PDB file of C-alpha atoms in Angstrom:
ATOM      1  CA  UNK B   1      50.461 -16.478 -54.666  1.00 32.00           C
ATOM      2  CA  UNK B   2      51.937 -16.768 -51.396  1.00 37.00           C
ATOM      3  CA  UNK B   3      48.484 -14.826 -49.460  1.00 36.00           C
ATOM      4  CA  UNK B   4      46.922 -17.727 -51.663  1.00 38.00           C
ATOM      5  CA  UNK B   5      48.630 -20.642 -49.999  1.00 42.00           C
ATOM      6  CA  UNK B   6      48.050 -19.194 -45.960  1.00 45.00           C
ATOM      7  CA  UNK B   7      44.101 -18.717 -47.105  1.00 44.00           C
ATOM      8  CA  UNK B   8      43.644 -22.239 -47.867  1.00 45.00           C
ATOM      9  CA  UNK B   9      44.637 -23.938 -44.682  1.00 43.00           C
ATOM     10  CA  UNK B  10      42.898 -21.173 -42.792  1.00 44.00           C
ATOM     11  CA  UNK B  11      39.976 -21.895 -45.003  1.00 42.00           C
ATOM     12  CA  UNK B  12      40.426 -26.160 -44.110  1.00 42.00           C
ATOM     13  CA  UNK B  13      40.578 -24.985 -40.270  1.00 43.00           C
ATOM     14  CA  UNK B  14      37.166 -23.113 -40.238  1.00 40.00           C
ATOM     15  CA  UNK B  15      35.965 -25.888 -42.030  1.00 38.00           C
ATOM     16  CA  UNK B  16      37.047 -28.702 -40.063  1.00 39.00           C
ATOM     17  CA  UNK B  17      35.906 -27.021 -36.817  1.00 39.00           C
ATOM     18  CA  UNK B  18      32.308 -26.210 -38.467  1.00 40.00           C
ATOM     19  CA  UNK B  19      31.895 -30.367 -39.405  1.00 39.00           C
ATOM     20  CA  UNK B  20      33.152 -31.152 -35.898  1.00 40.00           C
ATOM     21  CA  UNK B  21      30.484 -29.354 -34.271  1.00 41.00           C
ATOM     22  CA  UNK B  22      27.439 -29.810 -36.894  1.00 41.00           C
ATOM     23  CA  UNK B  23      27.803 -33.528 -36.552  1.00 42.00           C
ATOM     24  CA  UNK B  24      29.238 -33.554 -32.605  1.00 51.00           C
ATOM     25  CA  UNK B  25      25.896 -35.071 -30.287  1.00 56.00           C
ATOM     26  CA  UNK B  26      27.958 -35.122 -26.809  1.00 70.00           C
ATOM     27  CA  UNK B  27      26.866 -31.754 -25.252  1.00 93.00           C
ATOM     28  CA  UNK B  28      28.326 -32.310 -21.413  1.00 97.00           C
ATOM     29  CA  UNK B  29      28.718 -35.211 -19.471  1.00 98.00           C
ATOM     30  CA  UNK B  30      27.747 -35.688 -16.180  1.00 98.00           C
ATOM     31  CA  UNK B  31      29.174 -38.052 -13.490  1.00 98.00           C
ATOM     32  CA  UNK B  32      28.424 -39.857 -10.329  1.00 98.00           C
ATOM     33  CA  UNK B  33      30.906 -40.486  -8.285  1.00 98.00           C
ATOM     34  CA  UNK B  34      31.309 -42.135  -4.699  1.00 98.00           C
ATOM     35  CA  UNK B  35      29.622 -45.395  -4.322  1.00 97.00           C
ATOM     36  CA  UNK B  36      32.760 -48.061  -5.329  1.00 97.00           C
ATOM     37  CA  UNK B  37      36.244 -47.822  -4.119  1.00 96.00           C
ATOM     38  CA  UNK B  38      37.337 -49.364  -7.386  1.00 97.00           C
ATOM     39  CA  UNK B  39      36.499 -46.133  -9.450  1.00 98.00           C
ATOM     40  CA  UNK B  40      39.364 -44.427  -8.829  1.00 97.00           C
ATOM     41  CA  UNK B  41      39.829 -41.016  -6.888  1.00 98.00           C
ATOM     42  CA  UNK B  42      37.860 -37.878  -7.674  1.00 98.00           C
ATOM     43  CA  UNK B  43      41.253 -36.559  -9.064  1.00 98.00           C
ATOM     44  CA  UNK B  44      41.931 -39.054 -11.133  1.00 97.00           C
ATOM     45  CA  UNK B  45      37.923 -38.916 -12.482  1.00 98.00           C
ATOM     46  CA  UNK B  46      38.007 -34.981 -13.198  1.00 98.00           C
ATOM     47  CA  UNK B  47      41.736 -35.653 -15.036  1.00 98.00           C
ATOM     48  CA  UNK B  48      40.231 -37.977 -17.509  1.00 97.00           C
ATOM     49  CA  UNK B  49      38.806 -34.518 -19.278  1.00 97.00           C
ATOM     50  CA  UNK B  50      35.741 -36.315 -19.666  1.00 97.00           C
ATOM     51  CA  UNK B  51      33.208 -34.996 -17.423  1.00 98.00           C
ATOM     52  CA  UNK B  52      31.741 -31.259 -17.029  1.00 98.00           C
ATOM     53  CA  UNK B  53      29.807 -32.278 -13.858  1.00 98.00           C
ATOM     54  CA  UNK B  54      30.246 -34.449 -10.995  1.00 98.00           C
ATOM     55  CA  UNK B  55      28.000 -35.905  -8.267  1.00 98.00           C
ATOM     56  CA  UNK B  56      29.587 -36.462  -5.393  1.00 98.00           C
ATOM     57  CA  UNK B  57      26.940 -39.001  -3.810  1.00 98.00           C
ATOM     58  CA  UNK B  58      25.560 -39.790  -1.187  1.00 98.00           C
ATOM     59  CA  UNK B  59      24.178 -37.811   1.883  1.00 98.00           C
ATOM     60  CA  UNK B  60      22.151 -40.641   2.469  1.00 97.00           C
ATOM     61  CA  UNK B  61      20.701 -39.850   5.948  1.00 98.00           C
ATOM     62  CA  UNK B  62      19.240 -36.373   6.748  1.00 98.00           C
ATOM     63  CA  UNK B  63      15.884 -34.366   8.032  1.00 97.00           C
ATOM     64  CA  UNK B  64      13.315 -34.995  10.195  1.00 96.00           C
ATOM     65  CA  UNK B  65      14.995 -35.134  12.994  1.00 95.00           C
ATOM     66  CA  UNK B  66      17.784 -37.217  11.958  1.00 96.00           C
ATOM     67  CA  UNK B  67      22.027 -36.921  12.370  1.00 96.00           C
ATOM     68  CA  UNK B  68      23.027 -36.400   8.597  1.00 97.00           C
ATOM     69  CA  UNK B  69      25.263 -39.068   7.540  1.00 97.00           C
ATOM     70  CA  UNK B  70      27.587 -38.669   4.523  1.00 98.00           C
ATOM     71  CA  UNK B  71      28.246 -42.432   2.978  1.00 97.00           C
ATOM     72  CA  UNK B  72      31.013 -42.105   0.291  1.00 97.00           C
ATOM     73  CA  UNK B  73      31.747 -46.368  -0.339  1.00 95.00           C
ATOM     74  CA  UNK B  74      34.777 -47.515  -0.115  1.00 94.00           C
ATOM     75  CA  UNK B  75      36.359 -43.915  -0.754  1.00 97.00           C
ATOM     76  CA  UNK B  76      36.480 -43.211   3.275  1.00 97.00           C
ATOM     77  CA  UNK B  77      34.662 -42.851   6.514  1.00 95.00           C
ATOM     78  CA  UNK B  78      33.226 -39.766   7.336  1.00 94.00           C
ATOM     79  CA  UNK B  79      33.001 -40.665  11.534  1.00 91.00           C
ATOM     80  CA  UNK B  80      36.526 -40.463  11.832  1.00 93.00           C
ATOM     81  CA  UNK B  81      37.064 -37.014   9.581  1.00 94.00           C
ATOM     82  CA  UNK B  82      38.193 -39.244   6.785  1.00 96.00           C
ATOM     83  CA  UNK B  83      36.519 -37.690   4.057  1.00 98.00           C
ATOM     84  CA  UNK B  84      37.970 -34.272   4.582  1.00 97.00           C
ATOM     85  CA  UNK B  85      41.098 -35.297   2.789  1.00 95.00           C
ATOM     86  CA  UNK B  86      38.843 -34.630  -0.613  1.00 98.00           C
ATOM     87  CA  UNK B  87      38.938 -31.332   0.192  1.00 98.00           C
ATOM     88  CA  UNK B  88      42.354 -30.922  -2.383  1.00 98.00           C
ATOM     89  CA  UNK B  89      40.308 -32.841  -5.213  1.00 98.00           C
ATOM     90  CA  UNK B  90      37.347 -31.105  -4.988  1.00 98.00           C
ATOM     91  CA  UNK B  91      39.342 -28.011  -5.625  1.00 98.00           C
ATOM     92  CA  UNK B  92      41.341 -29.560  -8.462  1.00 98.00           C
ATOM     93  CA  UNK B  93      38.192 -30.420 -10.321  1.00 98.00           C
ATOM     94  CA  UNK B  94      37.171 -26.960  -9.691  1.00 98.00           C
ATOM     95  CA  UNK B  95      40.061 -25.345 -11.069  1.00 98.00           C
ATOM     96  CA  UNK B  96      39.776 -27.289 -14.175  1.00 98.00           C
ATOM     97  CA  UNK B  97      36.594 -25.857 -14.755  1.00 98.00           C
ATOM     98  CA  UNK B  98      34.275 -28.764 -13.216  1.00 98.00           C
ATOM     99  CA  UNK B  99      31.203 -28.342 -11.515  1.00 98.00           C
ATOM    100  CA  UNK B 100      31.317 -30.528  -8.212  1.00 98.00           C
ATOM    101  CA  UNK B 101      27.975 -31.018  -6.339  1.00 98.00           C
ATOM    102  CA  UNK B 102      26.792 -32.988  -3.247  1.00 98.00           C
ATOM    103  CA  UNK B 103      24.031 -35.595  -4.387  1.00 98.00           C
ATOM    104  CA  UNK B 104      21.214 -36.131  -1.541  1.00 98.00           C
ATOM    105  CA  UNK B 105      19.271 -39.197  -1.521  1.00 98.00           C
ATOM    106  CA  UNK B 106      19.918 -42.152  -3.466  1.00 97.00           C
ATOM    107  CA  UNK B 107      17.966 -45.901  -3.378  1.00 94.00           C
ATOM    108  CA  UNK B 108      19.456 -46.895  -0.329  1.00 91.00           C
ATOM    109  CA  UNK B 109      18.914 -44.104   2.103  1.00 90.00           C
ATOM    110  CA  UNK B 110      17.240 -42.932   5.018  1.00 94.00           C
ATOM    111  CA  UNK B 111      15.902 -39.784   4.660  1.00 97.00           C
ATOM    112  CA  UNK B 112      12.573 -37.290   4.584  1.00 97.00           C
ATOM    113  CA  UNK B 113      11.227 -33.993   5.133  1.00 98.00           C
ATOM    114  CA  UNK B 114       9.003 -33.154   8.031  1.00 98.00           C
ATOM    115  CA  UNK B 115       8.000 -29.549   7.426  1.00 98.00           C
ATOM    116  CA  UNK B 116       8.594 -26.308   6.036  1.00 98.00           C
ATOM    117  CA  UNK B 117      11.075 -25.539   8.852  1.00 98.00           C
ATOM    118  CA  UNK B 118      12.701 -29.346   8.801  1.00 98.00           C
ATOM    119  CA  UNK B 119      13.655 -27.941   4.933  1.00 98.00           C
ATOM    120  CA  UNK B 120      15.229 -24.763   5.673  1.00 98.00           C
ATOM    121  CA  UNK B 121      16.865 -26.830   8.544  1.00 98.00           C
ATOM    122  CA  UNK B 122      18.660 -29.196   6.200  1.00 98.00           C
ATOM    123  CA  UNK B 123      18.955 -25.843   3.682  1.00 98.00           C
ATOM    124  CA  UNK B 124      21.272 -24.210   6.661  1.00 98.00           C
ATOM    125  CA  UNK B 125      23.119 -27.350   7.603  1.00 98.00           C
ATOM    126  CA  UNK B 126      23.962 -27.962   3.631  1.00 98.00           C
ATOM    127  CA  UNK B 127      24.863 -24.128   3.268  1.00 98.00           C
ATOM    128  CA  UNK B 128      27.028 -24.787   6.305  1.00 98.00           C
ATOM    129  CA  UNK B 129      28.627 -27.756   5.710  1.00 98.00           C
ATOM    130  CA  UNK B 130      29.183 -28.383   1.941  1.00 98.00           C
ATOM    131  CA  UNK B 131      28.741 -24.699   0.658  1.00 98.00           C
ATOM    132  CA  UNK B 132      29.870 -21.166   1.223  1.00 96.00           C
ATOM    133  CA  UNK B 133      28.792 -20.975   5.298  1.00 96.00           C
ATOM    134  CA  UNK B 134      31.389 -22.390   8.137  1.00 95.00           C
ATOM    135  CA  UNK B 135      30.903 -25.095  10.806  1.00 96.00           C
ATOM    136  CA  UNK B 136      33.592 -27.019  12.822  1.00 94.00           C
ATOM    137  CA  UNK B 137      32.265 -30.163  11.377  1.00 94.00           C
ATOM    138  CA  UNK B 138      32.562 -29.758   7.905  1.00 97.00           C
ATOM    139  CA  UNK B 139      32.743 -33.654   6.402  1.00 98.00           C
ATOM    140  CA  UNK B 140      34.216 -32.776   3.221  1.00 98.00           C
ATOM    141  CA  UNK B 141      37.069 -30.607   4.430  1.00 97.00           C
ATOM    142  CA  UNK B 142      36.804 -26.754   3.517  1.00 97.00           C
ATOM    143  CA  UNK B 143      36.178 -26.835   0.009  1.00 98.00           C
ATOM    144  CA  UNK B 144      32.818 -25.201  -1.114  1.00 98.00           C
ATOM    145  CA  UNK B 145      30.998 -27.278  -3.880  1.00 98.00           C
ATOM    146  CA  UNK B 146      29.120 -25.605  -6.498  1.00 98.00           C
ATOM    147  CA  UNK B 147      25.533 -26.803  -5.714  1.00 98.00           C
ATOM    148  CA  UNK B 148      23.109 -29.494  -4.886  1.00 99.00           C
ATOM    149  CA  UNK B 149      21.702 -32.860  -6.629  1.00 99.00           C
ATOM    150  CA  UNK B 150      18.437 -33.775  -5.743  1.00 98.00           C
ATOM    151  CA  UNK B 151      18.363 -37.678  -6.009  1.00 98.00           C
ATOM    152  CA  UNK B 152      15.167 -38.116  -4.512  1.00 98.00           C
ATOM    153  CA  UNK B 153      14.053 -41.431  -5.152  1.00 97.00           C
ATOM    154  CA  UNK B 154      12.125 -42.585  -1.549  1.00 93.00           C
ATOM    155  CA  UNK B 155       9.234 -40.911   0.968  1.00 91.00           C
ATOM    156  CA  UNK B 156       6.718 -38.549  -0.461  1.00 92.00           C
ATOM    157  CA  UNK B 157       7.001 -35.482  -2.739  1.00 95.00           C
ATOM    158  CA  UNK B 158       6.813 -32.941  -0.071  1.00 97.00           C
ATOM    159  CA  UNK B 159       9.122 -30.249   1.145  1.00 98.00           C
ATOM    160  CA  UNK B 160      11.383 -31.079  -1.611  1.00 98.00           C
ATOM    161  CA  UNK B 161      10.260 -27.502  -2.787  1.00 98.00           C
ATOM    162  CA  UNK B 162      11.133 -25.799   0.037  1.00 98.00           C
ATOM    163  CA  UNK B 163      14.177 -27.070   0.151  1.00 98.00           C
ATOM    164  CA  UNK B 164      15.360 -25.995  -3.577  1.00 98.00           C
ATOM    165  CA  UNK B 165      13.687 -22.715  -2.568  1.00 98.00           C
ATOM    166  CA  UNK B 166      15.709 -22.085   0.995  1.00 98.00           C
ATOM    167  CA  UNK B 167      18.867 -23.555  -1.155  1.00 98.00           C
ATOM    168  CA  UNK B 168      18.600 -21.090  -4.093  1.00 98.00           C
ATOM    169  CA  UNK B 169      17.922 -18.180  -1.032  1.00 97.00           C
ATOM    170  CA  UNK B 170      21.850 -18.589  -0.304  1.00 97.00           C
ATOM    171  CA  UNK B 171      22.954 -17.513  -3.541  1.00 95.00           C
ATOM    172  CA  UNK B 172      22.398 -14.177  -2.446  1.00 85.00           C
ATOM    173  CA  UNK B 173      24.970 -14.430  -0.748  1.00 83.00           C
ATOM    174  CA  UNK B 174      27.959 -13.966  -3.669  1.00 82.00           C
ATOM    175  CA  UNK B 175      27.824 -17.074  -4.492  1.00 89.00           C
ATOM    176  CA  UNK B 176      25.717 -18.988  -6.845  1.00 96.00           C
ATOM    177  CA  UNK B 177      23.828 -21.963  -5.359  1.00 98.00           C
ATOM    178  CA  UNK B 178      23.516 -24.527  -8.125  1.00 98.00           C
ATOM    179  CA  UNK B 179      20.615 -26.929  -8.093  1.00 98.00           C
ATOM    180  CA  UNK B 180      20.434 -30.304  -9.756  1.00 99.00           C
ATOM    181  CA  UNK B 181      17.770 -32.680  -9.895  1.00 98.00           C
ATOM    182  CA  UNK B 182      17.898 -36.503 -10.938  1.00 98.00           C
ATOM    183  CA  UNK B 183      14.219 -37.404 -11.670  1.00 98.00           C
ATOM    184  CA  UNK B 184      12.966 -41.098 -12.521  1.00 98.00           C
ATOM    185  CA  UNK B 185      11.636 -41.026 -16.265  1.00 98.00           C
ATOM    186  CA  UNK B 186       7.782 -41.366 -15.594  1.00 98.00           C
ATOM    187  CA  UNK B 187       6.717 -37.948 -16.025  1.00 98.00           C
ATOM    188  CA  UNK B 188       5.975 -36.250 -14.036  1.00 97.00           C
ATOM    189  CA  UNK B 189       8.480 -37.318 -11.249  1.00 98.00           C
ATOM    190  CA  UNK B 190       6.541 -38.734  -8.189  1.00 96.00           C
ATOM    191  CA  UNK B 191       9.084 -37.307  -5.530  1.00 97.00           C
ATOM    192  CA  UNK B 192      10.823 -34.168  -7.388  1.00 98.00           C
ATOM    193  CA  UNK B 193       7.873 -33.320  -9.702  1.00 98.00           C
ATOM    194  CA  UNK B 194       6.923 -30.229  -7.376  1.00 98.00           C
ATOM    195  CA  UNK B 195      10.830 -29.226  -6.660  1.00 98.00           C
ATOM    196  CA  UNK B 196      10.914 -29.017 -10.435  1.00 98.00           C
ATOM    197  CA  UNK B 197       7.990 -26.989 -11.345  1.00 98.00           C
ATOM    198  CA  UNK B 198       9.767 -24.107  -8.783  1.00 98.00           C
ATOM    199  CA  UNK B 199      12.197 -23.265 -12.186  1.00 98.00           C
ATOM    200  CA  UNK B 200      14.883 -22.939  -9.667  1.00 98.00           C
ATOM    201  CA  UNK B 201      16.807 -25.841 -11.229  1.00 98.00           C
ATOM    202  CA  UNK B 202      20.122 -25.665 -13.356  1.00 98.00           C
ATOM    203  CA  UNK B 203      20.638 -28.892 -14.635  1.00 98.00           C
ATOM    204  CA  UNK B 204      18.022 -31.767 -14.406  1.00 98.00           C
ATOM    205  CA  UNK B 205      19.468 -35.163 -15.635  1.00 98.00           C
ATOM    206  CA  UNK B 206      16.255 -37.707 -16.215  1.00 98.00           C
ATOM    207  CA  UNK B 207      16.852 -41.511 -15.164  1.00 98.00           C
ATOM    208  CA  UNK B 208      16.085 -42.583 -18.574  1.00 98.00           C
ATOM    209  CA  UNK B 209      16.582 -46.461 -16.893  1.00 98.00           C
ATOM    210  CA  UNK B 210      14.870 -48.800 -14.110  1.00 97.00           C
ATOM    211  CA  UNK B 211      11.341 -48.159 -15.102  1.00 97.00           C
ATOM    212  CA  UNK B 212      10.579 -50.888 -17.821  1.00 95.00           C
ATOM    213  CA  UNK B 213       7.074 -50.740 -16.523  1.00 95.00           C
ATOM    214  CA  UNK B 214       6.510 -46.921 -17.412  1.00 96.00           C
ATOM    215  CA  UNK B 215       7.595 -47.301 -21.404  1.00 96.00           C
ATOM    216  CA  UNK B 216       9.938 -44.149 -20.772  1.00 98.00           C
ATOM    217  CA  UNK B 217      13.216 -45.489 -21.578  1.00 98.00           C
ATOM    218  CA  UNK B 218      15.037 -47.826 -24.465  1.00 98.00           C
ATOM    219  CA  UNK B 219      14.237 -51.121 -24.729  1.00 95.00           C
ATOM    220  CA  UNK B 220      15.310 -54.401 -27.481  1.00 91.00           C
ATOM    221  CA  UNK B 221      16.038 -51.791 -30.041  1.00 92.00           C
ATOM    222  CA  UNK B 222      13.151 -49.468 -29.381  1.00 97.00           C
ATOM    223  CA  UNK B 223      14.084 -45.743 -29.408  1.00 98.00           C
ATOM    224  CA  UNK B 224      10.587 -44.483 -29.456  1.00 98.00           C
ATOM    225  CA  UNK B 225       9.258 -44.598 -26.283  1.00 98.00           C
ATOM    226  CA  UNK B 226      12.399 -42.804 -24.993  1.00 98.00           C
ATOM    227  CA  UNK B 227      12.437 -40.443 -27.274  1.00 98.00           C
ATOM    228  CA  UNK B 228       8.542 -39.711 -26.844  1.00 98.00           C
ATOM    229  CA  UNK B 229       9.835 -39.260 -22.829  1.00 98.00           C
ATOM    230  CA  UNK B 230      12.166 -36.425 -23.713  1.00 98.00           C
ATOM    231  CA  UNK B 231       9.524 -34.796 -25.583  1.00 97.00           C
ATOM    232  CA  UNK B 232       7.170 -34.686 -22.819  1.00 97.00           C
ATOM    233  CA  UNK B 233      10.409 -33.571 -20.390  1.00 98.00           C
ATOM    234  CA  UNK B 234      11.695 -30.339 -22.153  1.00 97.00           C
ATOM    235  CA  UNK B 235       8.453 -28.842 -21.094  1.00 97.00           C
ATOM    236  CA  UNK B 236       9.579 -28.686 -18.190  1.00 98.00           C
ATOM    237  CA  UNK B 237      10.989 -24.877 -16.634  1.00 97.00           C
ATOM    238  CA  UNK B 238      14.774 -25.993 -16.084  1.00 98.00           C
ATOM    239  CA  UNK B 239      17.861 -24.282 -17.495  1.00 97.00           C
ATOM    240  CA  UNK B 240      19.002 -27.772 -19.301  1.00 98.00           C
ATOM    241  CA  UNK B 241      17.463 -31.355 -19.377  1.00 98.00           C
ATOM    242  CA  UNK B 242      20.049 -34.350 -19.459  1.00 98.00           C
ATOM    243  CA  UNK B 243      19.291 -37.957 -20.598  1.00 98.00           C
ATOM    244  CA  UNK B 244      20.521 -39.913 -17.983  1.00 98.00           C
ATOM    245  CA  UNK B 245      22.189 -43.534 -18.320  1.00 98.00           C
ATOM    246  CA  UNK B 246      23.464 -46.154 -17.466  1.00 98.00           C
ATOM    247  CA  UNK B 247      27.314 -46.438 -18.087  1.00 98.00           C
ATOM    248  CA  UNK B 248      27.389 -50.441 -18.840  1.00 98.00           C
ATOM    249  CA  UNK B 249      24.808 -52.636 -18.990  1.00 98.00           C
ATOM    250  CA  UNK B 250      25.813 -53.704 -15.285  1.00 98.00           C
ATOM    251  CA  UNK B 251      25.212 -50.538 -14.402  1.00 98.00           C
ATOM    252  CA  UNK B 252      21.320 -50.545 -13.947  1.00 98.00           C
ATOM    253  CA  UNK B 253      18.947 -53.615 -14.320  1.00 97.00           C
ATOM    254  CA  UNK B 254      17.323 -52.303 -17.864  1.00 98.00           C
ATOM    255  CA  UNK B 255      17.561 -49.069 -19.992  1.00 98.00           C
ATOM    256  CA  UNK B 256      21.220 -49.429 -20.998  1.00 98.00           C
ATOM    257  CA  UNK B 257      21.579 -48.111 -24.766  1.00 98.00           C
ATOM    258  CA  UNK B 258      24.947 -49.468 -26.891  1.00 98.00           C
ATOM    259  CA  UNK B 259      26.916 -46.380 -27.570  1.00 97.00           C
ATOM    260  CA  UNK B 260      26.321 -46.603 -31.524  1.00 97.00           C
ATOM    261  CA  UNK B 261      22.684 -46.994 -30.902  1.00 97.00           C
ATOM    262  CA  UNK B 262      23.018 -43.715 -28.616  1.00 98.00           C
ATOM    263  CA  UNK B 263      25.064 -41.798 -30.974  1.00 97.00           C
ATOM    264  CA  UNK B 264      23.390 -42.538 -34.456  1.00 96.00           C
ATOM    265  CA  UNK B 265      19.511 -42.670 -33.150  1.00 97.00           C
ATOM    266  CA  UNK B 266      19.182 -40.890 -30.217  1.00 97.00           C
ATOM    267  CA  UNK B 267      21.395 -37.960 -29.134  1.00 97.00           C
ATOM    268  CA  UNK B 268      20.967 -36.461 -33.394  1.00 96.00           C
ATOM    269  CA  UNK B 269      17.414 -36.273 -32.294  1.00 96.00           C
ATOM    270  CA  UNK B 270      17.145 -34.686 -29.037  1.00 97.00           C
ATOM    271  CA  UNK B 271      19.625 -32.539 -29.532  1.00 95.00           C
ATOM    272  CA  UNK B 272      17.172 -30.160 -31.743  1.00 94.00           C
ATOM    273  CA  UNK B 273      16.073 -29.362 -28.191  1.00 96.00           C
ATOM    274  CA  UNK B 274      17.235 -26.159 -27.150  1.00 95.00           C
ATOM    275  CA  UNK B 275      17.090 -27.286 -23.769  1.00 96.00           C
ATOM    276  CA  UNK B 276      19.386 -30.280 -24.642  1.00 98.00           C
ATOM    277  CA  UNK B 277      22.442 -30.007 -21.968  1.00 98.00           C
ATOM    278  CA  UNK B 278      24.313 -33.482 -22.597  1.00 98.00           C
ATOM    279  CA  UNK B 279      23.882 -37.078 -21.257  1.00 98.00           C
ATOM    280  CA  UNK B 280      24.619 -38.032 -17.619  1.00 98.00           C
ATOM    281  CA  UNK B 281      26.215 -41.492 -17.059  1.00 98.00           C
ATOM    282  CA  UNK B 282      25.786 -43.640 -13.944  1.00 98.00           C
ATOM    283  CA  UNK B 283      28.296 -43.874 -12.265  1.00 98.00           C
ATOM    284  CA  UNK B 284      32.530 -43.514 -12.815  1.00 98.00           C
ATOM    285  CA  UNK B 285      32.687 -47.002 -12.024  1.00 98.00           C
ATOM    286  CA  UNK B 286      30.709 -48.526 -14.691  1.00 98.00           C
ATOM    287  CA  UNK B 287      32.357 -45.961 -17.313  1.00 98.00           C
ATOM    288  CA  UNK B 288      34.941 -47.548 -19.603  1.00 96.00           C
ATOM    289  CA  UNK B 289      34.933 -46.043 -22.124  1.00 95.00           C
ATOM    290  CA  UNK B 290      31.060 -45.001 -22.770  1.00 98.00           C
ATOM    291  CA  UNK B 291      31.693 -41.513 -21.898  1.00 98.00           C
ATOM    292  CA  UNK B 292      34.487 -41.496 -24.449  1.00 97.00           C
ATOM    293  CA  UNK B 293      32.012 -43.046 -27.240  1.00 96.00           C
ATOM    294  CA  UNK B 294      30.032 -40.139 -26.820  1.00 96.00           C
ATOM    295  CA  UNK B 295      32.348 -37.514 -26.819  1.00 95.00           C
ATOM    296  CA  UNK B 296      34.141 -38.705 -30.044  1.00 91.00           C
ATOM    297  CA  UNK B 297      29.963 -39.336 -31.488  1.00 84.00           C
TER     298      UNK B 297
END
């Protein structure tokens, strides 16, 4: 009688847990983080629990030619060594288990590829700056981040290759190099579509917003046309695919999907995918409690 009694809340327990994760959609979440001063501090954003990944964005100005610039809003200024005091979080959020990555690009930068050789230029300057090499000049202090986003979203398409292949080179060195891509949803990507086809990307998380025109993302209650755009995505060679979002509905001009839509029509679907990695929100700021929505889905 009394081996009776301990079976059935073991039994309950197994059960529970095997519910929780048959009807759990969340997979990881992935963050931006750096363009608002009101988001709170990388610390604070890798505390909530929330996030597997972060995007520490941007390096807005870099190649051909010209003096990278690091431009982290609000958070500090990288002229006067400011930004070397995230050093500590960067570690933090390491220690807990977080990815932390250095986003390149963004809408609002200056920034291109001149050549072969201008890539593996930026390749060694990244390596020696962000990652596992040394400089004197390092902007974010001496902690080594885990990889690089590609946030490519001006100039042309080329060289983008090179530099994902000169990037994943480095990993050779003891450390793994992990590369990240942030595509627009018209497939294939005008500016990363060649980068991507190298298979030397980790984690690709798709805009799935910002591109009414191209029928790609969720619109007035439609979830087919950005569900057909995941289709066509997972055929992609990448280890997993993210949808990408918009945290609020201030967050982006068009493509934002209410959290019950998200969780009851869209992430039970894609999720079949075996490629299906999680969602990634823009950006901390905008994220209330959407991230949370999805994690409790």
């Amino acid at each position: 009688m009394e081996r009776k009694s301990q079976a059935k809340p073991i039994l309950f327990f197994f059960v529970l847990v095997s519910a929780l994760i048959e009807t759990s959609y969340a997979g990881d979440i992935a963050i931006y983080w750096g363009q608002n001063g009101n988001e709170g501090t990388l610390s604070d954003t890798c505390a909530t629990g929330r996030y597997k990944y972060v995007n520490i964005g941007f390096l807005h100005t870099f190649g051909n030619g010209a003096t990278p610039g690091l431009d982290l809003v609000g958070h500090c200024n990288p002229a006067s060594n400011g930004c070397t005091s995230h050093s500590g979080e960067i570690k933090s959020c390491q220690n807990q288990g977080i990815k932390v990555m250095l986003s390149l690009g963004g809408a609002a930068g200056s920034y291109s590829l001149a050549s072969q050789e201008d890539a593996k230029s930026v390749a060694d300057y990244l390596w020696n700056n962000f990652l596992g090499g040394t400089s004197s000049s390092r902007p974010l202090g001496d902690a080594v981040l885990d990889g690089i986003d590609f946030d490519i979203e001006a100039g042309s398409g080329q060289y983008w290759d090179d530099l994902a292949r000169s990037l994943s080179a480095y990993s050779s060195q003891g450390r793994k190099v992990y590369l990240t891509a942030a595509p627009q949803c018209p497939f294939p990507d005008t500016h990363l579509g060649t980068a991507i086809n190298t298979g030397l990307f980790d984690y690709v998380w798709i805009q799935f917003y910002n591109n009414p025109q191209a029928q790609c993302q969720y619109a007035s209650g439609n979830t087919k046309d950005i569900l057909n755009s995941w289709n066509q995505w997972t055929s992609i060679n990448a280890g997993s695919i993210f949808l990408g979002l918009p945290a609020s509905p201030e967050a982006a001009g068009n493509g934002y999907i209410p959290p019950d839509v998200l969780t009851s029509q869209i992430l039970p679907t894609i999720k079949s995918s075996a490629k299906y990695g999680g969602v990634m929100l823009w950006s901390k700021f905008f994220d209330n409690d959407y991230s949370a929505a999805i994690i409790n889905s």
